[in-house]
Every structure is written in structure tokens, then in C-alpha cells.
PDB file of C-alpha atoms in Angstrom:
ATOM      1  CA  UNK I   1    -121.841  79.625 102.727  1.00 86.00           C
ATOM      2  CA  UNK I   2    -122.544  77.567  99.606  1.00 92.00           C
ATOM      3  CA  UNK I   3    -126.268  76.541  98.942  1.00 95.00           C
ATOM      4  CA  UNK I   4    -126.395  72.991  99.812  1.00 96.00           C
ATOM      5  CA  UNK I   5    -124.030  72.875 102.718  1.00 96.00           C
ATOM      6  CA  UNK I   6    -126.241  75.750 104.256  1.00 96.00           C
ATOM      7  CA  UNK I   7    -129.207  73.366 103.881  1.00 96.00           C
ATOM      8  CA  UNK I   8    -128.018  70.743 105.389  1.00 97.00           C
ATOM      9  CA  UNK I   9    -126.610  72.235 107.977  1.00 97.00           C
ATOM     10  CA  UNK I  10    -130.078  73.744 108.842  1.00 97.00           C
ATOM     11  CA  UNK I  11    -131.858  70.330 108.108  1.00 97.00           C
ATOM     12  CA  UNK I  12    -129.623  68.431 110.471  1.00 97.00           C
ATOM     13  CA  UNK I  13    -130.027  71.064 113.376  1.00 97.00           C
ATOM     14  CA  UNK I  14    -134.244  71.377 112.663  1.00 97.00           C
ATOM     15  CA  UNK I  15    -134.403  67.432 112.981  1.00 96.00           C
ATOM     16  CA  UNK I  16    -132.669  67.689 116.259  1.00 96.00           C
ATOM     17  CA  UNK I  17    -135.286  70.322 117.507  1.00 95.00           C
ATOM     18  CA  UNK I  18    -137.905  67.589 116.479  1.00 94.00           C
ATOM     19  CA  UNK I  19    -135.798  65.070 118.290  1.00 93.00           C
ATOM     20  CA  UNK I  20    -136.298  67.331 121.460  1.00 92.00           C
ATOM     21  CA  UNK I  21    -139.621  66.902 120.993  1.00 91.00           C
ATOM     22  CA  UNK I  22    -141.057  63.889 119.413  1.00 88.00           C
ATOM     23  CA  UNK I  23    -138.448  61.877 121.900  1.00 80.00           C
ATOM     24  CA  UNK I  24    -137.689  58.114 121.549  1.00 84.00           C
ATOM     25  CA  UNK I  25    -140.520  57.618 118.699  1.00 88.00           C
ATOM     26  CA  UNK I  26    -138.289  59.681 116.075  1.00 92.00           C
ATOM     27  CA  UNK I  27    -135.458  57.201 116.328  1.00 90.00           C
ATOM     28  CA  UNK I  28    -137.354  54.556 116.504  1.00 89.00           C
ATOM     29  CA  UNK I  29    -138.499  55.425 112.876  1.00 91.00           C
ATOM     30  CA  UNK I  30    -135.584  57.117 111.610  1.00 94.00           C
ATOM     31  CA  UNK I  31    -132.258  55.631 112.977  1.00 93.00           C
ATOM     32  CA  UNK I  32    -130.635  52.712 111.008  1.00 93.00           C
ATOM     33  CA  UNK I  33    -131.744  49.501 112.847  1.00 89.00           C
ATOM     34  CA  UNK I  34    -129.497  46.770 111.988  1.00 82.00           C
ATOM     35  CA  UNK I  35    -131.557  43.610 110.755  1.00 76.00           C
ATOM     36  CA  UNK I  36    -132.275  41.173 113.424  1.00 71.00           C
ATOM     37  CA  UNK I  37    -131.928  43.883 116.282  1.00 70.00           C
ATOM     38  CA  UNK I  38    -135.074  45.144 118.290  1.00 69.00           C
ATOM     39  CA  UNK I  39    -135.830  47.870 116.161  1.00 71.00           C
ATOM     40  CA  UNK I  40    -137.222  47.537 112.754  1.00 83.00           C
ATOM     41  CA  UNK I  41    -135.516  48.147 109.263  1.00 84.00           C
ATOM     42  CA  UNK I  42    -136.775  50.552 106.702  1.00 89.00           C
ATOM     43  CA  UNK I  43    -135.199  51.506 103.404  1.00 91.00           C
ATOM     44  CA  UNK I  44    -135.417  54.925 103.775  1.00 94.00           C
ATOM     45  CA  UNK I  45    -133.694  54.775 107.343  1.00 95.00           C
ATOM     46  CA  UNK I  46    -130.461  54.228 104.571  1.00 95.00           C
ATOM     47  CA  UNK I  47    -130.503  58.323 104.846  1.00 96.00           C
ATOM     48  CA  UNK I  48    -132.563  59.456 107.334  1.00 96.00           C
ATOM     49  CA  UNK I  49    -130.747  58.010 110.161  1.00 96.00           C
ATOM     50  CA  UNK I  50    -127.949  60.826 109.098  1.00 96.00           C
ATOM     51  CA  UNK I  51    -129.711  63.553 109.547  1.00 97.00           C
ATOM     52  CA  UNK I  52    -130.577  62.262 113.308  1.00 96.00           C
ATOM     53  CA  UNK I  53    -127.833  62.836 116.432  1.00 95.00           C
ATOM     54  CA  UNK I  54    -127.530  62.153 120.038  1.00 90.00           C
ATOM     55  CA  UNK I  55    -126.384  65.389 121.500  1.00 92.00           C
ATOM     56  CA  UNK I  56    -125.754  68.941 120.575  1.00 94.00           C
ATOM     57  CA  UNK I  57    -122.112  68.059 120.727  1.00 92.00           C
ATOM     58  CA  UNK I  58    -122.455  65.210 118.538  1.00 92.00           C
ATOM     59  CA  UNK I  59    -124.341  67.501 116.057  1.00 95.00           C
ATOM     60  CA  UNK I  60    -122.388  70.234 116.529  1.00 94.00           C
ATOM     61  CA  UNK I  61    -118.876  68.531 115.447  1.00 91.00           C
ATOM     62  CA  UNK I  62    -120.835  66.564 112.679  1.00 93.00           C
ATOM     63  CA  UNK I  63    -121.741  70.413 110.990  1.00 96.00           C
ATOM     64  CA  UNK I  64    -118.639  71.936 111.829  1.00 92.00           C
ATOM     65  CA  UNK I  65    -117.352  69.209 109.626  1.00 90.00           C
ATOM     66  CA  UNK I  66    -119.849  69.585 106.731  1.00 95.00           C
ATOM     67  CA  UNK I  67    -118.977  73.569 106.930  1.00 94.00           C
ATOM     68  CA  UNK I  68    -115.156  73.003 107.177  1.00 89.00           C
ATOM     69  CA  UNK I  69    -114.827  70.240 104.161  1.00 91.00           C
ATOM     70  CA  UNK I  70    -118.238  70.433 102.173  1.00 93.00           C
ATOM     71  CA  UNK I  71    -117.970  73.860 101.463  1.00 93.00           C
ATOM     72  CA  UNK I  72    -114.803  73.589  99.814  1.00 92.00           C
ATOM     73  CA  UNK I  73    -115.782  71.108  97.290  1.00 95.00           C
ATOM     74  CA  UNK I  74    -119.444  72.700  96.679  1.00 95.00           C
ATOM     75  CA  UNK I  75    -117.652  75.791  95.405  1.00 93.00           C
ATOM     76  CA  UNK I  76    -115.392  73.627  93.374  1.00 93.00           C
ATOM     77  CA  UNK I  77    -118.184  71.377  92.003  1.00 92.00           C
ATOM     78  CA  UNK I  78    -121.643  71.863  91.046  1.00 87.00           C
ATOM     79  CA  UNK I  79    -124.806  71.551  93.399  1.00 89.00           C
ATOM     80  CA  UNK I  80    -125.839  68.573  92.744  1.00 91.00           C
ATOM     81  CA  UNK I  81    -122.111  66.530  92.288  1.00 93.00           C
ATOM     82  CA  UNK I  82    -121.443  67.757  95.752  1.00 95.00           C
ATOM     83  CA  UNK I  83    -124.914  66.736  97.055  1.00 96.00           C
ATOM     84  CA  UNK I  84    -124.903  62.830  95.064  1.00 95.00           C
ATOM     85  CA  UNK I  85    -121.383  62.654  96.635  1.00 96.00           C
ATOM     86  CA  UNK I  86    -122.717  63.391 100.642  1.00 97.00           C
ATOM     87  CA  UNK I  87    -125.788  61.195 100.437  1.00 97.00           C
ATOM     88  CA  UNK I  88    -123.751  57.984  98.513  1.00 97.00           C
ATOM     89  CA  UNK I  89    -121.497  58.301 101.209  1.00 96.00           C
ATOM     90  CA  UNK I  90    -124.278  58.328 103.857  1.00 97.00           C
ATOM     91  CA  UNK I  91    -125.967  55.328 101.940  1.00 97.00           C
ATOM     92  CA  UNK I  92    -122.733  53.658 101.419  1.00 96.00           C
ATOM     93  CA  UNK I  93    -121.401  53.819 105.757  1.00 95.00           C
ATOM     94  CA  UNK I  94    -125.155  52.274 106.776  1.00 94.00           C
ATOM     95  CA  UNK I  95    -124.648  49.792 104.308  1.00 93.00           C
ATOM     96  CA  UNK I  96    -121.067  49.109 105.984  1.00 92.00           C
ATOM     97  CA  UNK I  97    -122.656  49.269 109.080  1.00 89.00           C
ATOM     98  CA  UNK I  98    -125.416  46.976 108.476  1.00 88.00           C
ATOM     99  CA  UNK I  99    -123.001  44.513 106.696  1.00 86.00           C
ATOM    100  CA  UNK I 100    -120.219  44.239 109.279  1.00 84.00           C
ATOM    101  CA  UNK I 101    -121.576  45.152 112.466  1.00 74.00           C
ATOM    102  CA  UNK I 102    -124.870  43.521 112.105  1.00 64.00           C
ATOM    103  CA  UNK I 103    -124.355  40.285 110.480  1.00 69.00           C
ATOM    104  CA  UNK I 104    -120.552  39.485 111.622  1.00 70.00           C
ATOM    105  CA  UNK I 105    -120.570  41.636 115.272  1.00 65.00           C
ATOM    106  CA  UNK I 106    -124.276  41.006 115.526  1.00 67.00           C
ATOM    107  CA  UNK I 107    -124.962  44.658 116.863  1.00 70.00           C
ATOM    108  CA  UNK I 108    -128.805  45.771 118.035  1.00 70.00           C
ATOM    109  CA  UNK I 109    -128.228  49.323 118.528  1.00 80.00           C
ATOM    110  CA  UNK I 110    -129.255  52.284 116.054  1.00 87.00           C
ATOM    111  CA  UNK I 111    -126.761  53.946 114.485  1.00 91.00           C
ATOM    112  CA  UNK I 112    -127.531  57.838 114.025  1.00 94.00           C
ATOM    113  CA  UNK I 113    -125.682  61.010 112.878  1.00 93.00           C
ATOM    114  CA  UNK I 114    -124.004  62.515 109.922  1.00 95.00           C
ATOM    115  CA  UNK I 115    -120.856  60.994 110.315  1.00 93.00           C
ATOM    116  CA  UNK I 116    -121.152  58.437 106.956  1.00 93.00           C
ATOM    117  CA  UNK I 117    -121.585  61.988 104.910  1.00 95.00           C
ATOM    118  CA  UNK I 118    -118.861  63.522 106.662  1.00 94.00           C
ATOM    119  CA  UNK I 119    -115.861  61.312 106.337  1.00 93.00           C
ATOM    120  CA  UNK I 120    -116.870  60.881 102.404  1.00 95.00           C
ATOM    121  CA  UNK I 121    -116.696  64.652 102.245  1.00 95.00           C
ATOM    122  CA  UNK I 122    -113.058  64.532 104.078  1.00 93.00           C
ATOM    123  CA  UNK I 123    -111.853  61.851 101.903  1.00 94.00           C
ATOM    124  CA  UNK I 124    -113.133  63.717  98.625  1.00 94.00           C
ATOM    125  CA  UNK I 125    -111.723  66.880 100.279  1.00 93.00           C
ATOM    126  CA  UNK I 126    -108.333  64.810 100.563  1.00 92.00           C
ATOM    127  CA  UNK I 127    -108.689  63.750  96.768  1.00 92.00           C
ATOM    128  CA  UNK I 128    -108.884  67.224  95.488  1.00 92.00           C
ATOM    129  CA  UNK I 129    -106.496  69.268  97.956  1.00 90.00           C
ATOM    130  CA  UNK I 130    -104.322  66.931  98.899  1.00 85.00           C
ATOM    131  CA  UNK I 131    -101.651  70.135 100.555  1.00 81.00           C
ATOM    132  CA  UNK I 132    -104.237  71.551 102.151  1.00 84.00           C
ATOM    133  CA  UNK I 133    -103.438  71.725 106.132  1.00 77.00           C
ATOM    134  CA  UNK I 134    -105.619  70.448 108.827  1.00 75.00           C
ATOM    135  CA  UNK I 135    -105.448  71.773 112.389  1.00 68.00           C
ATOM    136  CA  UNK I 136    -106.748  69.455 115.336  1.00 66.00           C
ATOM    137  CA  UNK I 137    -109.600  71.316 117.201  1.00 61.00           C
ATOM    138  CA  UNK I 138    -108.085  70.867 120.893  1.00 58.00           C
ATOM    139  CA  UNK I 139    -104.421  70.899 119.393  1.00 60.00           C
ATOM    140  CA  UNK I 140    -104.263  73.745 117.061  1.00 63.00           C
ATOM    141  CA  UNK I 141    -100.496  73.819 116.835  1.00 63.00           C
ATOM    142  CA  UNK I 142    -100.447  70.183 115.135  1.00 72.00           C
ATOM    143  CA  UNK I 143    -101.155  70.988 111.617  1.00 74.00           C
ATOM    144  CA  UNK I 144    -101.351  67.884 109.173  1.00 78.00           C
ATOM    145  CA  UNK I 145    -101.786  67.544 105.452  1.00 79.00           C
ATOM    146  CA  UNK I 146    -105.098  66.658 104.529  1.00 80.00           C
ATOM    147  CA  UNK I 147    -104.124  63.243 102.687  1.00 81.00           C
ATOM    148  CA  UNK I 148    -102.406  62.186 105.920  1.00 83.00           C
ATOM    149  CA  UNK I 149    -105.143  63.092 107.376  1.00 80.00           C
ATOM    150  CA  UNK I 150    -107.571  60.876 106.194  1.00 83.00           C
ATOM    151  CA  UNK I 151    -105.306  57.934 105.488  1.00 84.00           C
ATOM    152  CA  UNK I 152    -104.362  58.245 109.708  1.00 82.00           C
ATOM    153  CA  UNK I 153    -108.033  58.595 110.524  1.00 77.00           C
ATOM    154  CA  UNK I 154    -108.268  55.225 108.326  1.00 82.00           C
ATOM    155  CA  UNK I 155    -106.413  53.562 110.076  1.00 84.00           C
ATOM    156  CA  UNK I 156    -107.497  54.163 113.597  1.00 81.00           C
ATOM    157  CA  UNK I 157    -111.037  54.205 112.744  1.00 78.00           C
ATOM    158  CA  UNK I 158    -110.527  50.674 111.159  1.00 80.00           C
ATOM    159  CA  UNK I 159    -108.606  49.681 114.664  1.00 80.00           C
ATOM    160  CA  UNK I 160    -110.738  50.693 117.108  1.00 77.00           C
ATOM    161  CA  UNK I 161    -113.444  49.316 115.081  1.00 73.00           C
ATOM    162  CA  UNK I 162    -111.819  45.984 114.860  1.00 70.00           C
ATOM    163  CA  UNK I 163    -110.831  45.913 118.651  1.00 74.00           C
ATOM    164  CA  UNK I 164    -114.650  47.489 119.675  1.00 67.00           C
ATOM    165  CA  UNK I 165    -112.892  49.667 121.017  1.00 54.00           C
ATOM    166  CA  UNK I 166    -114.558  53.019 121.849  1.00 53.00           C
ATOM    167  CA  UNK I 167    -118.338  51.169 121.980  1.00 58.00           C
ATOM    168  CA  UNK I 168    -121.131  53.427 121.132  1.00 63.00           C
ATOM    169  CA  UNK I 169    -119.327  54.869 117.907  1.00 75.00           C
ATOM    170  CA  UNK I 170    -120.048  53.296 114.463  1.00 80.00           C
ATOM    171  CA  UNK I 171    -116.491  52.961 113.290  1.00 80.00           C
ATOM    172  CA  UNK I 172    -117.211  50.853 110.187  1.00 84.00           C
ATOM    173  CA  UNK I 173    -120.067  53.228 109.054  1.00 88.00           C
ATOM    174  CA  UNK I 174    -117.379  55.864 109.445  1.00 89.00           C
ATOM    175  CA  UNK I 175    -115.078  53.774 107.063  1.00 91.00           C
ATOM    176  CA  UNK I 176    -118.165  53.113 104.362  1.00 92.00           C
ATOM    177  CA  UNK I 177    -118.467  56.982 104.640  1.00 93.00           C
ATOM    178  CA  UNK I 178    -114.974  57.116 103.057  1.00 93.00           C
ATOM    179  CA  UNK I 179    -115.575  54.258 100.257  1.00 94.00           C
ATOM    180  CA  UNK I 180    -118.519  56.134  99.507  1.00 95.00           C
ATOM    181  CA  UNK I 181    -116.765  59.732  99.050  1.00 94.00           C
ATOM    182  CA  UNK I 182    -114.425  57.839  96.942  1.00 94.00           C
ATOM    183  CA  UNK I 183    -116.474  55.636  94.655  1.00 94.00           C
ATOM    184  CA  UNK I 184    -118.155  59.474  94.345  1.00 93.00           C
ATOM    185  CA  UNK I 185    -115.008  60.870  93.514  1.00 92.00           C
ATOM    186  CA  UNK I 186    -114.541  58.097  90.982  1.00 91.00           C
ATOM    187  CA  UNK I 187    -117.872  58.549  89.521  1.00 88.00           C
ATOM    188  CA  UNK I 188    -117.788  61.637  88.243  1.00 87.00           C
ATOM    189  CA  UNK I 189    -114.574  61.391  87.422  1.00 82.00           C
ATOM    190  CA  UNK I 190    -115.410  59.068  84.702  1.00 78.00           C
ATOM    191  CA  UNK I 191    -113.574  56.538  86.449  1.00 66.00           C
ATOM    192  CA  UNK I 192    -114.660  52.697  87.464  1.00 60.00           C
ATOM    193  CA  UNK I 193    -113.819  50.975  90.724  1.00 60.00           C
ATOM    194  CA  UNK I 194    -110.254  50.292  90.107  1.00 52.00           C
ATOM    195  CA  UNK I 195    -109.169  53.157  88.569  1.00 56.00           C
ATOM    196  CA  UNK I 196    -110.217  52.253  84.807  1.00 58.00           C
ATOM    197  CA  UNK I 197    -111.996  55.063  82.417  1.00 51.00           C
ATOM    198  CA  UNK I 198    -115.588  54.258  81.410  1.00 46.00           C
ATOM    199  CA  UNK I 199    -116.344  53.107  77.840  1.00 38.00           C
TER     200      UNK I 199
END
């Protein structure tokens, strides 16, 4: 397994262990408070609210994710492309999150887990092997092309977001996560917002 996936794979599963253990107080400090809601907002809760998750499940689909796309694209890009790419897209979902939930859907909960860093990992994943197949976990038979992929997880995740349907997920920090893999993408592509080379 590539460097950086490893390591955050085992930084997400030791701050779970603390999360056994510290209890409540952790994500009181850590998860990403939207402003106005009975928790209080930090900067740094921008990332650290990623690396924080509600149940072994939760964690364990979020890392199966980082493993299945994020290794990929470490071994085609450098270290430290790959690892700018996760964290804007982490930065990028809480600030979607923040933004849409808290000010226009007026949201107190916490958001927490990796899934900001993961969908910008599956839309950069998308980006760069756009043939490559993806097989549902509990349907194995349905095999999709990744760029359908993400463009049909779009679209629901923007639905059910826009419904509130499915309460308890953070749908819109799920969409930032995909801006953010793909104003990464763009980045270091040389490439502005719309597209446009860099002077």
C-alpha cells in the first residue's frame, strides 16, 4: 500500500480508538460545528473533523474507500499531490457544509468522518481513469464505469440532500468533497476554475 494512504488509513482508525476513550469531549473539540449551533467553531475543526467517525462501519467504508481510490492515484502522482488533493477536498466539503447546511438549512449537528476526502479522491479517480469499472459492494454483478459513477453519485447525493432526505448524512459536504477533488485536479494540472491554463 502506498505511503500516504497507509497513514491515513492508520490515523483515521487510531483517532477512533481515542474516540472509544476520550468519549463525547473528542467531538466536542474536533467535529465541524456549524456556526450558530451548540457546539463551538474552530479553524482547525476544517480537517480534524475528517479524521473523526461514528461507528466502525462508518469508518470502515470511509478506508475501504481511501484504499480502493487513493491508492490508485498515489502511485500515479507524487506524495504530496495526492495528499494536497485529500485534505482540499476535506477543507473544501466542511466549507460546503458550513455554507449550505448551516446558514440556509440552519443545521446544529457536527458533521464527522472522512467522507469530504473520499468523494474528492473518487472524482479525481474518475478524472484520470475514466474506463475503469466499479463494482457495488452488496451488488457485485453491477459493474459501472467510474465516470458514471461519480456523475450518478452526483446526482443523488445532491437530491437527497436537497429533499433532507436520509437525515444524519452530510450530503452537501459529500458534494464539496467532489469540487474539492476537482479544483485539485485542476490545480496541478495547471488549469484555472473554468478550464483556462495559468499565465
Amino acid at each position: 500500500m502506498p505511503p500516504i494512504t497507509l497513514i491515513l488509513i492508520l490515523l483515521n482508525v487510531l483517532v477512533y480508538v481515542l474516540e472509544l476513550v476520550t468519549g463525547p469531549e473528542i467531538i466536542r473539540i474536533f467535529a465541524l460545528w456549524p456556526p450558530g449551533s451548540d457546539g463551538t467553531f474552530h479553524l482547525w475543526q476544517l480537517v480534524t473533523y475528517s479524521f473523526l467517525h461514528g461507528s466502525l462501519t462508518h469508518l470502515g467504508f470511509n478506508m475501504f474507500a481511501v484504499w480502493m481510490f487513493g491508492a490508485e492515484l498515489e502511485r500515479r502522482w507524487n506524495d504530496l499531490r495526492y495528499l494536497l488533493t485529500y485534505l482540499l477536498s476535506v477543507v473544501v466539503a466542511a466549507m460546503t457544509q458550513i455554507a449550505v447546511s448551516g446558514y440556509f438549512l440552519h443545521s446544529s449537528s457536527p458533521v464527522i468522518g472522512a467522507s469530504g476526502g473520499v468523494f474528492g479522491l473518487l472524482l479525481a479517480y474518475a478524472l484520470y481513469f475514466p474506463r475503469s469499472v466499479v463494482s457495488i459492494i452488496f451488488l457485485p454483478f453491477i459493474r459501472i464505469p467510474a465516470r458514471l459513477f461519480v456523475l450518478g453519485y452526483g446526482v443523488v447525493e445532491l437530491v437527497l440532500g436537497l429533499t433532507s432526505t436520509d437525515a444524519g448524512v452530510a450530503h452537501f459536504a459529500h458534494l464539496g468533497g467532489l469540487f474539492g477533488g476537482w479544483l485539485g485536479v485542476q490545480y496541478f494540472r495547471g488549469r484555472g476554475l473554468f478550464g483556462k491554463r495559468r499565465s
